[in-house]
mmCIF file of C-alpha atoms and ligand atoms in Angstrom:
data_model
loop_
_atom_site.group_PDB
_atom_site.id
_atom_site.type_symbol
_atom_site.label_atom_id
_atom_site.label_comp_id
_atom_site.label_asym_id
_atom_site.label_seq_id
_atom_site.Cartn_x
_atom_site.Cartn_y
_atom_site.Cartn_z
ATOM 1 C CA MET F 16 0.102 -0.191 0.186
ATOM 2 C CA LEU F 17 1.515 3.371 -1.086
ATOM 3 C CA GLY F 18 1.650 6.173 1.146
ATOM 4 C CA THR F 19 2.294 5.000 4.295
ATOM 5 C CA ASP F 20 5.431 3.521 5.740
ATOM 6 C CA ALA F 21 3.606 2.020 8.832
ATOM 7 C CA GLY F 22 4.335 -1.219 9.298
ATOM 8 C CA HIS F 23 7.596 -1.004 7.348
ATOM 9 C CA PRO F 24 10.161 -0.026 9.296
ATOM 10 C CA HIS F 25 13.458 0.760 7.788
ATOM 11 C CA HIS F 26 15.377 -2.108 9.111
ATOM 12 C CA TRP F 27 12.584 -4.026 7.373
ATOM 13 C CA LYS F 28 13.125 -2.873 3.746
ATOM 14 C CA LYS F 29 16.663 -4.603 3.422
ATOM 15 C CA LYS F 30 14.913 -7.760 4.475
ATOM 16 C CA MET F 31 12.183 -7.588 2.210
ATOM 17 C CA ALA F 32 14.242 -7.095 -0.734
ATOM 18 C CA ARG F 33 15.744 -10.633 -0.222
ATOM 19 C CA ARG F 34 12.160 -12.171 -0.863
ATOM 20 C CA ARG F 35 9.971 -12.437 -3.952
ATOM 21 C CA GLN F 36 6.441 -10.788 -3.257
ATOM 22 C CA ILE F 37 4.045 -13.282 -4.211
ATOM 23 C CA TYR F 38 0.815 -11.202 -3.317
ATOM 24 C CA GLU F 39 -0.029 -7.934 -1.650
ATOM 25 C CA GLY F 40 -3.538 -7.660 0.235
ATOM 26 C CA LYS F 41 -5.101 -4.763 2.443
ATOM 27 C CA ALA F 42 -3.730 -5.924 5.436
ATOM 28 C CA LYS F 43 -1.256 -8.548 4.543
ATOM 29 C CA ILE F 44 1.520 -9.306 2.257
ATOM 30 C CA LEU F 45 2.644 -12.874 1.097
ATOM 31 C CA TYR F 46 6.551 -13.489 0.168
ATOM 32 C CA GLU F 47 7.839 -16.509 -1.096
ATOM 33 C CA GLY F 48 9.065 -18.742 1.694
ATOM 34 C CA PRO F 49 12.066 -20.422 2.687
ATOM 35 C CA GLU F 50 11.248 -23.931 1.228
ATOM 36 C CA PRO F 51 8.957 -25.053 -1.517
ATOM 37 C CA GLY F 52 5.092 -24.864 -0.805
ATOM 38 C CA THR F 53 5.773 -22.402 1.886
ATOM 39 C CA LEU F 54 5.022 -18.715 2.122
ATOM 40 C CA VAL F 55 5.759 -15.858 4.615
ATOM 41 C CA GLN F 56 2.759 -13.911 5.877
ATOM 42 C CA TYR F 57 3.655 -10.225 6.605
ATOM 43 C CA PHE F 58 1.063 -8.437 8.760
ATOM 44 C CA LYS F 59 0.675 -4.468 7.976
ATOM 45 C CA ASP F 60 -0.767 -1.902 10.056
ATOM 46 C CA ASP F 61 -2.927 -0.790 7.277
ATOM 47 C CA ALA F 62 -6.479 -0.775 7.640
ATOM 48 C CA THR F 63 -9.296 -0.750 4.962
ATOM 49 C CA ALA F 64 -13.165 -0.723 5.274
ATOM 50 C CA PHE F 65 -15.936 -0.215 3.026
ATOM 51 C CA ASN F 66 -14.383 -2.075 0.169
ATOM 52 C CA ASN F 67 -11.279 0.162 0.184
ATOM 53 C CA LYS F 68 -13.357 3.625 0.661
ATOM 54 C CA LYS F 69 -12.136 4.042 4.073
ATOM 55 C CA LYS F 70 -8.575 3.697 4.680
ATOM 56 C CA GLY F 71 -6.103 4.164 7.731
ATOM 57 C CA VAL F 72 -3.254 2.902 9.887
ATOM 58 C CA ILE F 73 -3.622 1.062 13.192
ATOM 59 C CA ALA F 74 -0.138 1.309 14.764
ATOM 60 C CA GLY F 75 0.725 -1.733 15.979
ATOM 61 C CA LYS F 76 -2.039 -3.783 14.321
ATOM 62 C CA GLY F 77 0.074 -6.096 12.361
ATOM 63 C CA VAL F 78 2.208 -7.147 15.452
ATOM 64 C CA ILE F 79 -1.135 -8.066 17.089
ATOM 65 C CA ASN F 80 -2.961 -9.912 14.809
ATOM 66 C CA ASN F 81 -0.018 -11.709 13.890
ATOM 67 C CA ARG F 82 0.318 -12.853 17.773
ATOM 68 C CA ILE F 83 -3.518 -13.256 17.570
ATOM 69 C CA SER F 84 -3.977 -15.186 14.580
ATOM 70 C CA GLU F 85 -0.917 -17.612 15.603
ATOM 71 C CA TYR F 86 -2.360 -18.299 18.991
ATOM 72 C CA LEU F 87 -6.100 -18.958 17.483
ATOM 73 C CA MET F 88 -4.678 -21.211 14.481
ATOM 74 C CA THR F 89 -2.605 -22.926 17.101
ATOM 75 C CA ARG F 90 -5.326 -23.999 19.338
ATOM 76 C CA LEU F 91 -7.633 -25.051 16.375
ATOM 77 C CA SER F 92 -4.953 -27.440 15.004
ATOM 78 C CA GLU F 93 -4.731 -28.569 18.598
ATOM 79 C CA ILE F 94 -8.337 -29.821 18.254
ATOM 80 C CA GLY F 95 -7.875 -31.225 14.556
ATOM 81 C CA VAL F 96 -8.825 -28.396 12.529
ATOM 82 C CA PRO F 97 -6.153 -28.417 9.587
ATOM 83 C CA THR F 98 -4.539 -25.033 9.301
ATOM 84 C CA HIS F 99 -1.914 -23.443 6.723
ATOM 85 C CA PHE F 100 0.126 -21.996 9.793
ATOM 86 C CA VAL F 101 3.246 -23.647 10.233
ATOM 87 C CA ARG F 102 4.994 -20.980 13.032
ATOM 88 C CA ARG F 103 5.538 -17.397 13.789
ATOM 89 C CA LEU F 104 8.949 -16.100 12.394
ATOM 90 C CA ASN F 105 9.164 -12.585 14.300
ATOM 91 C CA MET F 106 7.094 -9.665 15.244
ATOM 92 C CA ARG F 107 4.913 -8.968 12.092
ATOM 93 C CA GLU F 108 5.514 -12.540 9.971
ATOM 94 C CA GLN F 109 4.233 -16.147 10.065
ATOM 95 C CA LEU F 110 5.340 -19.054 8.128
ATOM 96 C CA VAL F 111 2.282 -20.786 6.229
ATOM 97 C CA ARG F 112 1.882 -23.566 4.070
ATOM 98 C CA GLU F 113 1.265 -22.215 0.306
ATOM 99 C CA VAL F 114 -2.518 -23.233 -0.702
ATOM 100 C CA GLU F 115 -4.711 -22.608 -3.651
ATOM 101 C CA ILE F 116 -7.367 -19.997 -1.871
ATOM 102 C CA ILE F 117 -10.667 -21.073 -2.595
ATOM 103 C CA PRO F 118 -12.430 -17.366 -3.527
ATOM 104 C CA VAL F 119 -15.226 -17.603 -0.872
ATOM 105 C CA GLU F 120 -15.562 -15.605 2.179
ATOM 106 C CA VAL F 121 -17.281 -17.951 5.020
ATOM 107 C CA VAL F 122 -18.688 -15.963 7.281
ATOM 108 C CA VAL F 123 -20.422 -17.496 10.289
ATOM 109 C CA ARG F 124 -22.751 -15.418 12.727
ATOM 110 C CA ASN F 125 -24.204 -15.599 16.208
ATOM 111 C CA ILE F 126 -25.456 -12.416 16.868
ATOM 112 C CA VAL F 127 -27.254 -10.037 14.555
ATOM 113 C CA ALA F 128 -24.632 -7.248 13.368
ATOM 114 C CA GLY F 129 -23.114 -5.598 10.501
ATOM 115 C CA SER F 130 -24.255 -6.284 6.960
ATOM 116 C CA LEU F 131 -27.242 -8.744 8.239
ATOM 117 C CA ALA F 132 -28.637 -6.063 10.278
ATOM 118 C CA VAL F 133 -28.651 -3.406 7.336
ATOM 119 C CA ARG F 134 -29.953 -5.974 4.841
ATOM 120 C CA LEU F 135 -32.729 -7.627 6.700
ATOM 121 C CA GLY F 136 -33.609 -4.528 9.122
ATOM 122 C CA MET F 137 -32.816 -6.117 12.018
ATOM 123 C CA ASN F 138 -31.355 -4.648 15.424
ATOM 124 C CA GLU F 139 -27.546 -5.070 16.117
ATOM 125 C CA GLY F 140 -27.123 -7.314 19.115
ATOM 126 C CA THR F 141 -30.331 -9.726 18.525
ATOM 127 C CA PRO F 142 -29.062 -13.189 19.189
ATOM 128 C CA LEU F 143 -29.768 -15.565 16.405
ATOM 129 C CA PRO F 144 -31.554 -19.015 17.057
ATOM 130 C CA ARG F 145 -28.909 -20.573 15.533
ATOM 131 C CA SER F 146 -25.532 -20.150 13.968
ATOM 132 C CA ILE F 147 -25.633 -18.821 10.292
ATOM 133 C CA VAL F 148 -23.122 -19.659 7.848
ATOM 134 C CA GLU F 149 -22.945 -17.331 4.657
ATOM 135 C CA TYR F 150 -20.631 -17.317 1.591
ATOM 136 C CA TYR F 151 -19.436 -14.225 -0.526
ATOM 137 C CA TYR F 152 -17.355 -14.392 -3.473
ATOM 138 C CA LYS F 153 -14.065 -12.816 -3.241
ATOM 139 C CA SER F 154 -13.961 -9.952 -5.494
ATOM 140 C CA ASP F 155 -13.100 -6.325 -4.476
ATOM 141 C CA ALA F 156 -14.596 -5.098 -8.384
ATOM 142 C CA LEU F 157 -17.814 -6.868 -7.063
ATOM 143 C CA ASN F 158 -17.902 -5.774 -4.043
ATOM 144 C CA ASP F 159 -17.986 -9.521 -2.473
ATOM 145 C CA PRO F 160 -21.314 -10.398 -3.363
ATOM 146 C CA MET F 161 -23.298 -12.800 -1.304
ATOM 147 C CA ILE F 162 -23.502 -16.286 -3.012
ATOM 148 C CA THR F 163 -25.210 -19.766 -2.010
ATOM 149 C CA GLU F 164 -23.834 -23.210 -2.024
ATOM 150 C CA GLU F 165 -25.408 -23.425 -5.644
ATOM 151 C CA HIS F 166 -23.159 -20.718 -7.056
ATOM 152 C CA ILE F 167 -19.954 -21.939 -5.328
ATOM 153 C CA THR F 168 -20.241 -25.805 -7.134
ATOM 154 C CA ALA F 169 -22.061 -24.326 -10.167
ATOM 155 C CA PHE F 170 -19.142 -22.386 -10.990
ATOM 156 C CA GLY F 171 -16.716 -24.628 -9.916
ATOM 157 C CA TRP F 172 -15.182 -22.661 -6.844
ATOM 158 C CA ALA F 173 -15.305 -25.575 -4.541
ATOM 159 C CA THR F 174 -16.924 -29.232 -5.312
ATOM 160 C CA PRO F 175 -19.755 -30.223 -3.139
ATOM 161 C CA GLN F 176 -17.165 -32.580 -1.039
ATOM 162 C CA GLU F 177 -14.995 -29.391 -0.207
ATOM 163 C CA LEU F 178 -18.165 -27.278 0.548
ATOM 164 C CA ASP F 179 -19.191 -30.223 2.840
ATOM 165 C CA ASP F 180 -15.707 -29.679 4.788
ATOM 166 C CA ILE F 181 -15.541 -26.226 4.473
ATOM 167 C CA MET F 182 -19.094 -26.023 6.168
ATOM 168 C CA SER F 183 -18.204 -28.541 8.995
ATOM 169 C CA MET F 184 -14.856 -26.928 9.694
ATOM 170 C CA ALA F 185 -16.560 -23.206 9.994
ATOM 171 C CA LEU F 186 -19.058 -24.674 12.314
ATOM 172 C CA ARG F 187 -16.222 -26.616 14.544
ATOM 173 C CA VAL F 188 -14.234 -23.655 14.483
ATOM 174 C CA ASN F 189 -17.132 -21.293 15.499
ATOM 175 C CA ASP F 190 -18.037 -23.562 18.354
ATOM 176 C CA PHE F 191 -14.689 -24.151 19.614
ATOM 177 C CA LEU F 192 -13.728 -20.069 19.233
ATOM 178 C CA SER F 193 -16.944 -19.075 20.959
ATOM 179 C CA GLY F 194 -16.150 -21.129 24.115
ATOM 180 C CA LEU F 195 -12.668 -20.082 24.000
ATOM 181 C CA PHE F 196 -13.702 -16.404 23.805
ATOM 182 C CA LEU F 197 -16.539 -16.778 26.581
ATOM 183 C CA GLY F 198 -13.533 -17.942 28.577
ATOM 184 C CA VAL F 199 -12.064 -14.542 28.569
ATOM 185 C CA GLY F 200 -15.374 -12.609 28.854
ATOM 186 C CA ILE F 201 -15.783 -11.983 24.831
ATOM 187 C CA ARG F 202 -18.809 -12.763 22.921
ATOM 188 C CA LEU F 203 -18.009 -14.099 19.274
ATOM 189 C CA VAL F 204 -20.569 -12.084 17.455
ATOM 190 C CA ASP F 205 -19.433 -13.034 13.760
ATOM 191 C CA PHE F 206 -16.362 -13.794 11.916
ATOM 192 C CA LYS F 207 -14.964 -14.372 8.127
ATOM 193 C CA LEU F 208 -12.841 -17.243 7.444
ATOM 194 C CA GLU F 209 -11.210 -18.187 4.276
ATOM 195 C CA PHE F 210 -9.931 -21.919 2.897
ATOM 196 C CA GLY F 211 -7.406 -23.179 0.605
ATOM 197 C CA ARG F 212 -6.451 -26.206 -1.300
ATOM 198 C CA LEU F 213 -3.414 -28.039 0.069
ATOM 199 C CA TRP F 214 -1.710 -30.812 -1.648
ATOM 200 C CA GLU F 215 -0.120 -33.585 0.608
ATOM 201 C CA ASP F 216 1.341 -36.862 -1.157
ATOM 202 C CA ASP F 217 -1.034 -36.751 -3.846
ATOM 203 C CA GLN F 218 -4.062 -35.946 -1.745
ATOM 204 C CA MET F 219 -5.722 -32.822 -1.657
ATOM 205 C CA ARG F 220 -7.304 -31.417 1.498
ATOM 206 C CA ILE F 221 -9.102 -28.188 2.484
ATOM 207 C CA VAL F 222 -7.276 -26.367 5.368
ATOM 208 C CA LEU F 223 -8.153 -23.042 7.176
ATOM 209 C CA ALA F 224 -6.071 -20.002 5.784
ATOM 210 C CA ASP F 225 -5.748 -16.532 5.692
ATOM 211 C CA GLU F 226 -6.046 -15.024 9.671
ATOM 212 C CA ILE F 227 -8.435 -15.281 12.406
ATOM 213 C CA SER F 228 -8.125 -11.710 14.361
ATOM 214 C CA PRO F 229 -10.135 -8.575 15.125
ATOM 215 C CA ASP F 230 -9.831 -7.583 11.498
ATOM 216 C CA SER F 231 -12.083 -10.519 10.833
ATOM 217 C CA CYS F 232 -14.038 -11.209 13.692
ATOM 218 C CA ARG F 233 -16.622 -9.302 15.597
ATOM 219 C CA LEU F 234 -15.987 -9.238 19.637
ATOM 220 C CA TRP F 235 -18.160 -7.709 22.131
ATOM 221 C CA ASP F 236 -17.058 -7.351 25.685
ATOM 222 C CA MET F 237 -19.622 -9.942 27.483
ATOM 223 C CA LYS F 238 -20.364 -7.410 30.714
ATOM 224 C CA THR F 239 -20.420 -3.858 28.420
ATOM 225 C CA ASN F 240 -20.924 -5.001 24.904
ATOM 226 C CA GLU F 241 -17.901 -2.662 23.977
ATOM 227 C CA LYS F 242 -16.743 -3.296 20.289
ATOM 228 C CA MET F 243 -13.202 -4.947 20.938
ATOM 229 C CA ASP F 244 -12.524 -5.525 16.565
ATOM 230 C CA LYS F 245 -12.170 -3.567 13.190
ATOM 231 C CA ASP F 246 -15.722 -1.868 13.718
ATOM 232 C CA ARG F 247 -13.962 0.746 15.997
ATOM 233 C CA PHE F 248 -12.064 1.650 12.850
ATOM 234 C CA ARG F 249 -14.928 1.395 10.620
ATOM 235 C CA ARG F 250 -17.298 3.478 12.658
ATOM 236 C CA ASP F 251 -14.438 6.019 14.067
ATOM 237 C CA LEU F 252 -15.143 4.822 17.785
ATOM 238 C CA GLY F 253 -11.533 5.456 18.741
ATOM 239 C CA ASN F 254 -9.103 3.371 20.781
ATOM 240 C CA VAL F 255 -8.603 0.910 18.105
ATOM 241 C CA GLU F 256 -5.250 -0.502 18.958
ATOM 242 C CA GLU F 257 -6.062 -0.456 22.925
ATOM 243 C CA ALA F 258 -9.137 -2.777 21.900
ATOM 244 C CA TYR F 259 -6.671 -5.125 19.593
ATOM 245 C CA GLN F 260 -4.472 -5.160 22.724
ATOM 246 C CA GLU F 261 -6.968 -5.872 24.910
ATOM 247 C CA VAL F 262 -8.108 -9.125 23.037
ATOM 248 C CA ALA F 263 -4.381 -10.196 23.093
ATOM 249 C CA ARG F 264 -3.878 -9.686 26.867
ATOM 250 C CA ARG F 265 -7.081 -11.384 27.708
ATOM 251 C CA LEU F 266 -5.826 -14.488 25.491
ATOM 252 C CA GLY F 267 -2.982 -14.134 28.056
ATOM 253 C CA ILE F 268 -0.872 -13.570 24.715
ATOM 254 C CA LEU F 269 0.522 -9.864 25.697
ATOM 255 C CA PRO F 270 1.910 -9.074 29.124
ATOM 256 C CA GLU F 271 -0.401 -7.172 31.412
ATOM 257 C CA SER F 272 1.526 -3.585 30.870
ATOM 258 C CA GLY F 273 0.970 -3.953 26.514
ATOM 259 C CA PRO F 274 3.161 -4.613 23.618
ATOM 260 C CA ARG F 275 5.762 -2.395 24.927
ATOM 261 C CA ASP F 276 6.905 -5.303 27.306
ATOM 262 C CA ILE F 277 7.384 -7.279 24.101
ATOM 263 C CA LYS F 278 11.289 -8.236 23.969
ATOM 264 C CA GLY F 279 11.151 -11.121 21.672
ATOM 265 C CA PRO F 280 9.680 -14.426 21.224
ATOM 266 C CA ALA F 281 11.522 -15.946 24.391
ATOM 267 C CA VAL F 282 9.390 -13.829 26.890
ATOM 268 C CA MET F 283 6.319 -14.525 25.094
ATOM 269 C CA GLN F 284 6.077 -18.355 25.100
HETATM 270 N N1 UDP U 6 -15.711 -9.615 7.093
HETATM 271 C C1 UDP U 6 -13.892 -9.521 6.831
HETATM 272 N N2 UDP U 6 -13.630 -9.327 5.613
HETATM 273 C C2 UDP U 6 -14.967 -8.843 4.694
HETATM 274 C C3 UDP U 6 -16.136 -8.785 5.019
HETATM 275 C C4 UDP U 6 -16.416 -9.350 6.409
HETATM 276 O O1 UDP U 6 -13.159 -9.995 7.683
HETATM 277 O O2 UDP U 6 -14.389 -8.537 3.523
HETATM 278 C C5 UDP U 6 -15.963 -9.973 8.399
HETATM 279 C C6 UDP U 6 -16.314 -8.690 9.443
HETATM 280 O O3 UDP U 6 -15.229 -8.287 10.434
HETATM 281 C C7 UDP U 6 -17.276 -9.607 10.369
HETATM 282 C C8 UDP U 6 -17.777 -10.602 9.501
HETATM 283 O O4 UDP U 6 -17.065 -11.145 8.609
HETATM 284 O O5 UDP U 6 -16.677 -10.133 11.458
HETATM 285 C C9 UDP U 6 -19.311 -10.666 9.023
HETATM 286 O O6 UDP U 6 -19.262 -9.019 8.361
HETATM 287 P P1 UDP U 6 -20.327 -8.266 7.609
HETATM 288 O O7 UDP U 6 -21.373 -9.308 6.636
HETATM 289 O O8 UDP U 6 -21.562 -7.923 8.839
HETATM 290 O O9 UDP U 6 -19.732 -7.253 6.672
HETATM 291 P P2 UDP U 6 -19.456 -5.784 7.304
HETATM 292 O O10 UDP U 6 -20.224 -5.317 8.211
HETATM 293 O O11 UDP U 6 -17.958 -6.306 7.674
HETATM 294 O O12 UDP U 6 -19.234 -4.861 5.632
#
C-alpha cells in the first residue's frame, strides 16, 4: 500500500528485498517462503473498510494480529482443524503452507450485526436462534457479493465435497472459538474465514487459511458490549489499537502492561 510506511520500519526494507513478493493485500503481504510450498505472511498496520473507501493505519495492529492469529490457529490445530499456519517467524511474520485459496469468504454469525443487520433491517445485538453460515464471492471489483452453495458448486469454485468440509470446519471453528472467547469475557458475534487447497502426498485437502484476528471477527465485551474489533475503525469509535491489545491481553498473549513489554519470542512463549 503506497502512501504509508506504517508497519515497514527501516530495518525491514533490507530484509524485504531478499524475498520475492507473491501478493499484496489490504492488510497483509505474502512473500515466497524459505522452502518450496511455503509462504511468509507479513501483517501490515494498514486498515481498510467499506471495500477500500476508508483507509487508515492502526499502529501496532500487524504485530498484534500476527500474535492473535498464531494463537487461534494453533489452538484450532490442536483440536484437529487443519490450518495453513506453520510457525511465527518474528513480530510481523508467520510461515504458512502455500495453498490454493478458494475464492469464497465464509462468514459465521451468532448475533445479528453489520451487513446482516442492514440487509434484513434487524437490530444489532439480536441473538440468532442458531448459527448462520454465509458465503461471499471474493471480488473487490464486485464488492464481495453474497452467494449460495449453488453458485459455488455450479461455477466450480469448490466441489460439493469440499463445500461440505468447509461448512463443517466453519461450524467447528465457531463452536471452539465461541467457547474460547467466552472464557475470557468476550462474545464472538461473527467472523470471516478463508479456506485453501493443500496437496499432500497425492492427496488434496481443505485447510483453514488467511488469518483470524479482530480484523476478521466481531468481538464484544461480555459485560459492557463494548466493541473490541475492526468496527472501532469502521465506525470511528476510537481506541482501536487499545481494543486489539485488550483482546490479546485477555487471551494471555500480551503481558499485562501492553506491547512495549515485548522483547522477543523468548519472553512470550
Ligand atoms: N468480514 C471480513 N472481511 C470482509 C467482510 C467481512 O473479515 O471482507 C468479517 C467482518 O469483520 C465481520 C464478519 O465478517 O466479523 C461479517 O461481516 P459483515 O457481513 O457484517 O460485513 P461488514 O459489516 O463487515 O461489511
